[in-house]
XYZ file of C-alpha atoms in Angstrom:
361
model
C 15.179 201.957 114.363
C 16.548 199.756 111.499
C 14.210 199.337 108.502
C 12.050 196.149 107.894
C 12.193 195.170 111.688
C 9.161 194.070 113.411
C 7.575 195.850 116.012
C 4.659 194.648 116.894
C 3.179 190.649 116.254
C -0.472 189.542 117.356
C -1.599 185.742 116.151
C -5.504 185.511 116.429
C -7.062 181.912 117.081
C -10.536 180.091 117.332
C -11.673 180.040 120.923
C -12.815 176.581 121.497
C -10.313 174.681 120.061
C -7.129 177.428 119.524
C -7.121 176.912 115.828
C -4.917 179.969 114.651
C -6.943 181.948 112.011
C -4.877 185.163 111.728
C -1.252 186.809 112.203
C -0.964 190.795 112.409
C 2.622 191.866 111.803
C 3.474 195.816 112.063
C 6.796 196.320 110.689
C 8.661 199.273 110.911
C 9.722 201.110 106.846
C 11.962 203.792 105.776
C 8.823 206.636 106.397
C 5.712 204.446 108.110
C 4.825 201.307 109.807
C 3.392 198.641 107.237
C 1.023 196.403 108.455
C 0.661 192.884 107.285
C -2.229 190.475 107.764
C -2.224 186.508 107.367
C -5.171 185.252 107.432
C -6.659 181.307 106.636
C -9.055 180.779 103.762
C -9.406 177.219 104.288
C -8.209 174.141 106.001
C -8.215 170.030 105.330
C -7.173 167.183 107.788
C -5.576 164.391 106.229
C -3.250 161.409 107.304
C 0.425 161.929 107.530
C 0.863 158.940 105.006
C -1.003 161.268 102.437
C 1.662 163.327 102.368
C 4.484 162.663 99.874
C 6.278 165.383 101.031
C 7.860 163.620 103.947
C 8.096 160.253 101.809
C 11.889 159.098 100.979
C 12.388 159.659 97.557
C 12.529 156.723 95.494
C 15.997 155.204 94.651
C 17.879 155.925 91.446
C 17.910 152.838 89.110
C 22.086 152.050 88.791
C 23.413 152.495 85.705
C 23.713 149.041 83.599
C 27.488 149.813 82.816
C 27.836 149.594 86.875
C 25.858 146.741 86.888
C 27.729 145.040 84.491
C 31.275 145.918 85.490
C 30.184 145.099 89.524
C 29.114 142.008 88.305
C 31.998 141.035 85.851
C 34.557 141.688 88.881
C 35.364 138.679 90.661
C 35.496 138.458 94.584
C 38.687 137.906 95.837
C 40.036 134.728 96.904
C 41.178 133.910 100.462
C 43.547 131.291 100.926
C 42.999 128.997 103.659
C 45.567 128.887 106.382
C 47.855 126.077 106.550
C 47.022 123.316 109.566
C 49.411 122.632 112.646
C 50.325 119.184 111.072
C 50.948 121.146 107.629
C 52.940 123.535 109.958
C 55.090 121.084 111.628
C 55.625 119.232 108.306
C 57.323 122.564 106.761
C 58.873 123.037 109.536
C 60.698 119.900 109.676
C 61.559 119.810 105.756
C 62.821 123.427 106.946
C 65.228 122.007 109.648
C 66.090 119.229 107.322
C 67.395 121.608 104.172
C 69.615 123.117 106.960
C 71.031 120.016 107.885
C 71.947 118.875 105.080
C 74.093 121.605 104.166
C 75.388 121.961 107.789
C 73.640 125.054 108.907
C 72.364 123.668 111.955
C 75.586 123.388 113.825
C 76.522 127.077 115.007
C 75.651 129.654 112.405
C 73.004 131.847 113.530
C 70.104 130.569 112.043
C 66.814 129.862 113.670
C 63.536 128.845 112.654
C 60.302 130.034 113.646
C 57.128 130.023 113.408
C 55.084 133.640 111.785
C 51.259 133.912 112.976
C 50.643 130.041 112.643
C 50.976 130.995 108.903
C 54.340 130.771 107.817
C 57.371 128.845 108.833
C 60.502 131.877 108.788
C 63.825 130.587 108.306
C 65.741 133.906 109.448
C 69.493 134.812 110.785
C 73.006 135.799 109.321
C 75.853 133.961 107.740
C 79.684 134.452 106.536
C 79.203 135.517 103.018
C 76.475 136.831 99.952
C 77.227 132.746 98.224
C 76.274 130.807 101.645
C 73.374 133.799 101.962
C 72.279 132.492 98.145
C 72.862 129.011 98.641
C 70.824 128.819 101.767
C 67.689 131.011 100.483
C 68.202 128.821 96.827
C 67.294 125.864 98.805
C 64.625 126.632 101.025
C 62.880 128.386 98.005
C 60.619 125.168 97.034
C 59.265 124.393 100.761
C 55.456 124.829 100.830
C 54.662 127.629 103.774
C 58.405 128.259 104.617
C 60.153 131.965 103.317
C 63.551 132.841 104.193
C 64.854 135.888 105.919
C 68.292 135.633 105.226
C 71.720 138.158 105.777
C 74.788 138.107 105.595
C 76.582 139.615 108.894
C 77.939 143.065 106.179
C 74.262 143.566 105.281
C 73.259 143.298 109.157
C 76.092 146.023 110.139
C 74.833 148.364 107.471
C 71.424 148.328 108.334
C 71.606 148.265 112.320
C 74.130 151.861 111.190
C 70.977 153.410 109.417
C 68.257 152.294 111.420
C 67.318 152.710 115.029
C 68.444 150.400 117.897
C 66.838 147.019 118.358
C 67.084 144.355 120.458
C 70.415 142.403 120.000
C 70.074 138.871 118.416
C 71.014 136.152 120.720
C 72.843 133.328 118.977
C 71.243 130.026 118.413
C 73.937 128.302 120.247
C 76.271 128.589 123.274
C 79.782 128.226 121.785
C 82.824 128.076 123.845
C 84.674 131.464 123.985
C 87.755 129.729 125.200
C 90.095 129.683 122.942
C 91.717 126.629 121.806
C 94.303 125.805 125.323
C 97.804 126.516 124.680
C 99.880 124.263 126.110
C 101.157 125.504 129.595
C 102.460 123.392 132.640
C 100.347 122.346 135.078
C 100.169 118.476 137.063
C 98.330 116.655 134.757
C 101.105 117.953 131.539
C 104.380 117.090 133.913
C 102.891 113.805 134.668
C 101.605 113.944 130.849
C 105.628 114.794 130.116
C 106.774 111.722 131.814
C 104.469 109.546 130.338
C 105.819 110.827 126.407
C 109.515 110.388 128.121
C 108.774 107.258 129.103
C 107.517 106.020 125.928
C 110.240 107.013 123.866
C 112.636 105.047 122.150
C 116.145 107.474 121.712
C 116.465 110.113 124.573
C 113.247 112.455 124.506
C 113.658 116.581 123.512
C 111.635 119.187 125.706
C 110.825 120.591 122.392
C 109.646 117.199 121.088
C 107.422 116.483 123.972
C 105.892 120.027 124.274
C 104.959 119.627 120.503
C 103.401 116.180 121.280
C 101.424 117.670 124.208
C 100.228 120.878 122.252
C 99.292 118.525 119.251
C 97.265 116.679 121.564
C 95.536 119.813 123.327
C 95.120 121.122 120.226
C 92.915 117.888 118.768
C 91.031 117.641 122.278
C 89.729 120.333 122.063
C 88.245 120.453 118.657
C 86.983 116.981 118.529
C 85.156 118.139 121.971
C 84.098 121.003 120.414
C 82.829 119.500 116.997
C 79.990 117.117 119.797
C 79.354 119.936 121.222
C 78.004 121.976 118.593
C 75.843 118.460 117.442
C 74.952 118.253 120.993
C 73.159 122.140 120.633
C 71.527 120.796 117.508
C 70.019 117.428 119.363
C 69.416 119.680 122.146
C 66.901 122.114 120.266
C 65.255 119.351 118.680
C 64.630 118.173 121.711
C 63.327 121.239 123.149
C 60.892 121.881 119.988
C 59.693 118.592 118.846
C 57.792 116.211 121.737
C 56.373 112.906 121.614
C 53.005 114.397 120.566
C 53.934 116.479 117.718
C 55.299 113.395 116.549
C 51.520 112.144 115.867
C 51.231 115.053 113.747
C 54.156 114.154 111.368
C 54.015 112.807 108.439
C 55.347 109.493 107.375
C 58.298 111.564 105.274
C 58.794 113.954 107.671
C 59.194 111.536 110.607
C 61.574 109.918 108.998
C 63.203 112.982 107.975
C 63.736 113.777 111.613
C 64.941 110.427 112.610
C 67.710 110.957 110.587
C 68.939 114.093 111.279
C 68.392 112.781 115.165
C 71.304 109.554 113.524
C 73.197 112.046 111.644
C 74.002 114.294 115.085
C 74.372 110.872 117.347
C 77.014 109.004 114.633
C 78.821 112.655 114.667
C 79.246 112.166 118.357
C 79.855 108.944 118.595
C 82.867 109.471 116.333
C 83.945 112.373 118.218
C 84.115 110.439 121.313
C 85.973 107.798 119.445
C 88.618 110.102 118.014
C 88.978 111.541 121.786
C 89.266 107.980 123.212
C 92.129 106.822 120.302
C 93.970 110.249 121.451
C 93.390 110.359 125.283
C 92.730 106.967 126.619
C 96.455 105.349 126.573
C 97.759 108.265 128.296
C 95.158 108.540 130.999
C 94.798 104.969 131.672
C 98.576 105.165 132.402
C 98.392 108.273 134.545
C 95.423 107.199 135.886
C 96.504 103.801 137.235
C 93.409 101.616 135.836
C 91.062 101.865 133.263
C 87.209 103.055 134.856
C 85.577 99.787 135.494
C 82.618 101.835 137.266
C 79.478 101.803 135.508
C 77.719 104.903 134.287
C 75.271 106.536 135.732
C 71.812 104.478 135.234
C 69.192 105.497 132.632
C 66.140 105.606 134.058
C 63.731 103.538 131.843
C 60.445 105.558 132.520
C 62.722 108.434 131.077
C 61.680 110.784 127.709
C 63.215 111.522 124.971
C 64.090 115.374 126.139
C 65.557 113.839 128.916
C 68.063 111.560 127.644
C 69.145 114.152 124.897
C 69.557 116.581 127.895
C 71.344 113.896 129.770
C 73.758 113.309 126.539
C 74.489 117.310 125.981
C 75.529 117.468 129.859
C 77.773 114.397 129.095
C 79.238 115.947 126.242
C 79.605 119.107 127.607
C 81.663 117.920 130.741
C 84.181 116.551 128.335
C 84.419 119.242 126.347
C 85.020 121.389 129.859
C 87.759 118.746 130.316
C 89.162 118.547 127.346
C 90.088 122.234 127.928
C 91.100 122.079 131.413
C 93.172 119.140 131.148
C 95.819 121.313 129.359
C 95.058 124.982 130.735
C 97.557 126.260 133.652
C 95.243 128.905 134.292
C 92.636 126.826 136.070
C 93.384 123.956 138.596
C 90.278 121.498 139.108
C 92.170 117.984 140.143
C 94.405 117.551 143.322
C 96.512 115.701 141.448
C 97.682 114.414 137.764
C 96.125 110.877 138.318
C 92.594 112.493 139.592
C 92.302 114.741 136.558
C 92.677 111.112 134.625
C 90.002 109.653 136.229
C 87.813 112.306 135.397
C 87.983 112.268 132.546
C 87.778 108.874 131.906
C 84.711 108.362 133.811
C 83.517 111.871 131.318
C 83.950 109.700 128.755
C 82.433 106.528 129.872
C 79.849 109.056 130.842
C 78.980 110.446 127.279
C 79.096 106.790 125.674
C 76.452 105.303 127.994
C 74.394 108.306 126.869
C 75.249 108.300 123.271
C 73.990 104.519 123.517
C 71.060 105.190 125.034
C 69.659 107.674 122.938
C 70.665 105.859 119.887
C 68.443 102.890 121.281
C 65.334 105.031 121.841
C 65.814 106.613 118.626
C 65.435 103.013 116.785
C 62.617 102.081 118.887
């Protein structure tokens, strides 16, 4: 038997109200059993609030150094978040920086808007000056930073870091490439129309410059509206009639103009087209289009005029292309493909005109 273990344990107690009065403990030593006897002397009730022993003990004073450095640290300040009209007003002076130095018409820059905190001007350019010249500007907008790369930087880092989702462009631009002059009905009939106007007997080489030349210019006048078109088109789609409450006095008029800015740019466009086109398709045509356009309904928005404008525009600029490709046939004849676009063009003026009229209102 191991040495100090108890063997035997009796606990004797008062028999009319159980008080214990004695313990008997025989525990086993290295020779004998040792017997031990508890046994009460005297007892005292008193309340449990008597009792410090269970109290909480009182707390430490804190040191005055503490005190004083606690109370020498400031709390930190929490700026308040910017409003939706302070919002929209960077936002605008945001847009309007871009447009003036032309980055609103194709490069992939967008604007958006960071936790209704921050206005993020973010995308990629050509080169590290445009990249500097674009961030250098934006730099003094209240709530607006600048995420800005150039399309080297973006390579490099999409090399090192894991793949993301791909960045969609801001606009839809035209993958066709500018149409190189092939024969099709509307260029023979084109053909005979230079022949016809020449003085001194007309060279095939002469004529198929004249009719590349003019491909050539159709298509990028077409395509300069176009890419103002996209810009009128996402101001459209992100600024409504009731924003417009929100704006302020500068930054309305801010927007108006880069609305007049984007509407003279196609207005000269369609000009330049009409100088270049119009004699020739009025002559292969037969008659000028004395149909009027299509109505404008006068109940109609804003959005939907500047979507009724980009659909104009882009139906010439379709044209424009298809006129002079022999790839893709989309006229019976030479003097229907005329009349197309002729009426395209009529088409894009009456909506040019109409927008430029709500825009004064």
């Amino acid at each position: 038997m191991a040495v100090g273990r108890i063997t035997e344990a009796s606990l004797v107690v008062r028999g009319r109200d159980w008080h214990p009065q004695t313990q008997l403990l025989r525990v086993r030593g290295e020779h004998e059993i040792r017997e031990y006897e508890l046994s009460e002397t005297a007892y005292e009730v008193i309340p449990l609030a008597a009792l410090t022993i269970f109290a909480l003990p009182p707390p430490s004073p804190a040191p005055a150094t503490a005190a004083a450095r606690i109370a020498a640290t400031p709390s930190p300040t929490v700026s308040p978040r910017p409003t939706d009209a302070e919002l929209l007003n960077a936002e605008v002076a945001a847009l309007y920086t871009l447009h003036q130095l032309k980055a609103d018409l194709g490069e992939q820059i967008e604007i958006v808007r960071k936790s209704n905190e921050q206005i993020v001007v973010r995308g990629q350019v050509e080169t590290p000056q445009r990249k500097r010249e674009l961030i250098a500007a934006l730099a003094g907008i209240p709530f607006v930073a600048a995420q800005i790369q150039t399309f080297d930087e973006a390579m490099a880092r999409s090399v090192t870091a894991p793949a993301q989702a791909t960045t969609v462009p801001l606009s839809v631009t035209n993958n066709n490439p500018a149409p190189a002059a092939g024969v099709n009905l509307f260029e023979r009939r084109l053909a005979r129309y230079f022949a016809e106007r020449g003085g001194a007997p007309p060279r095939a080489v002469s004529i198929s410059r004249q009719i590349a030349q003019m491909a050539n210019i159709a298509f990028t006048e077409s395509s300069a509206a176009l890419s103002s078109g996209w810009a009128l088109r996402r101001l459209a789609e992100r600024f409504d009639t009731e924003q417009d409450k929100q704006l302020s006095l500068e930054a309305a008029a801010r927007l108006r103009e880069v609305v007049n800015h984007h509407l003279t740019e196609i207005s000269a466009r369609s000009r330049n087209l009409r100088r270049l086109l119009e004699p020739a398709l009025v002559s292969i045509a037969g008659t000028s289009t004395d149909a009027p356009a299509s109505p404008q309904p006068a109940e109609e928005g804003r959005k939907a005029r500047v979507m009724r404008l980009f659909k104009a525009i882009e139906q010439v600029q379709r044209l424009s292309y298809r006129l002079f490709s022999s790839e893709r046939v989309f006229a019976a004849t030479a003097e229907e493909a005329a009349r197309m676009m002729l009426e395209a063009l009529d088409q894009l003026d009456a909506a040019c005109l109409a927008l430029e009229q709500d825009n004064r209102r």
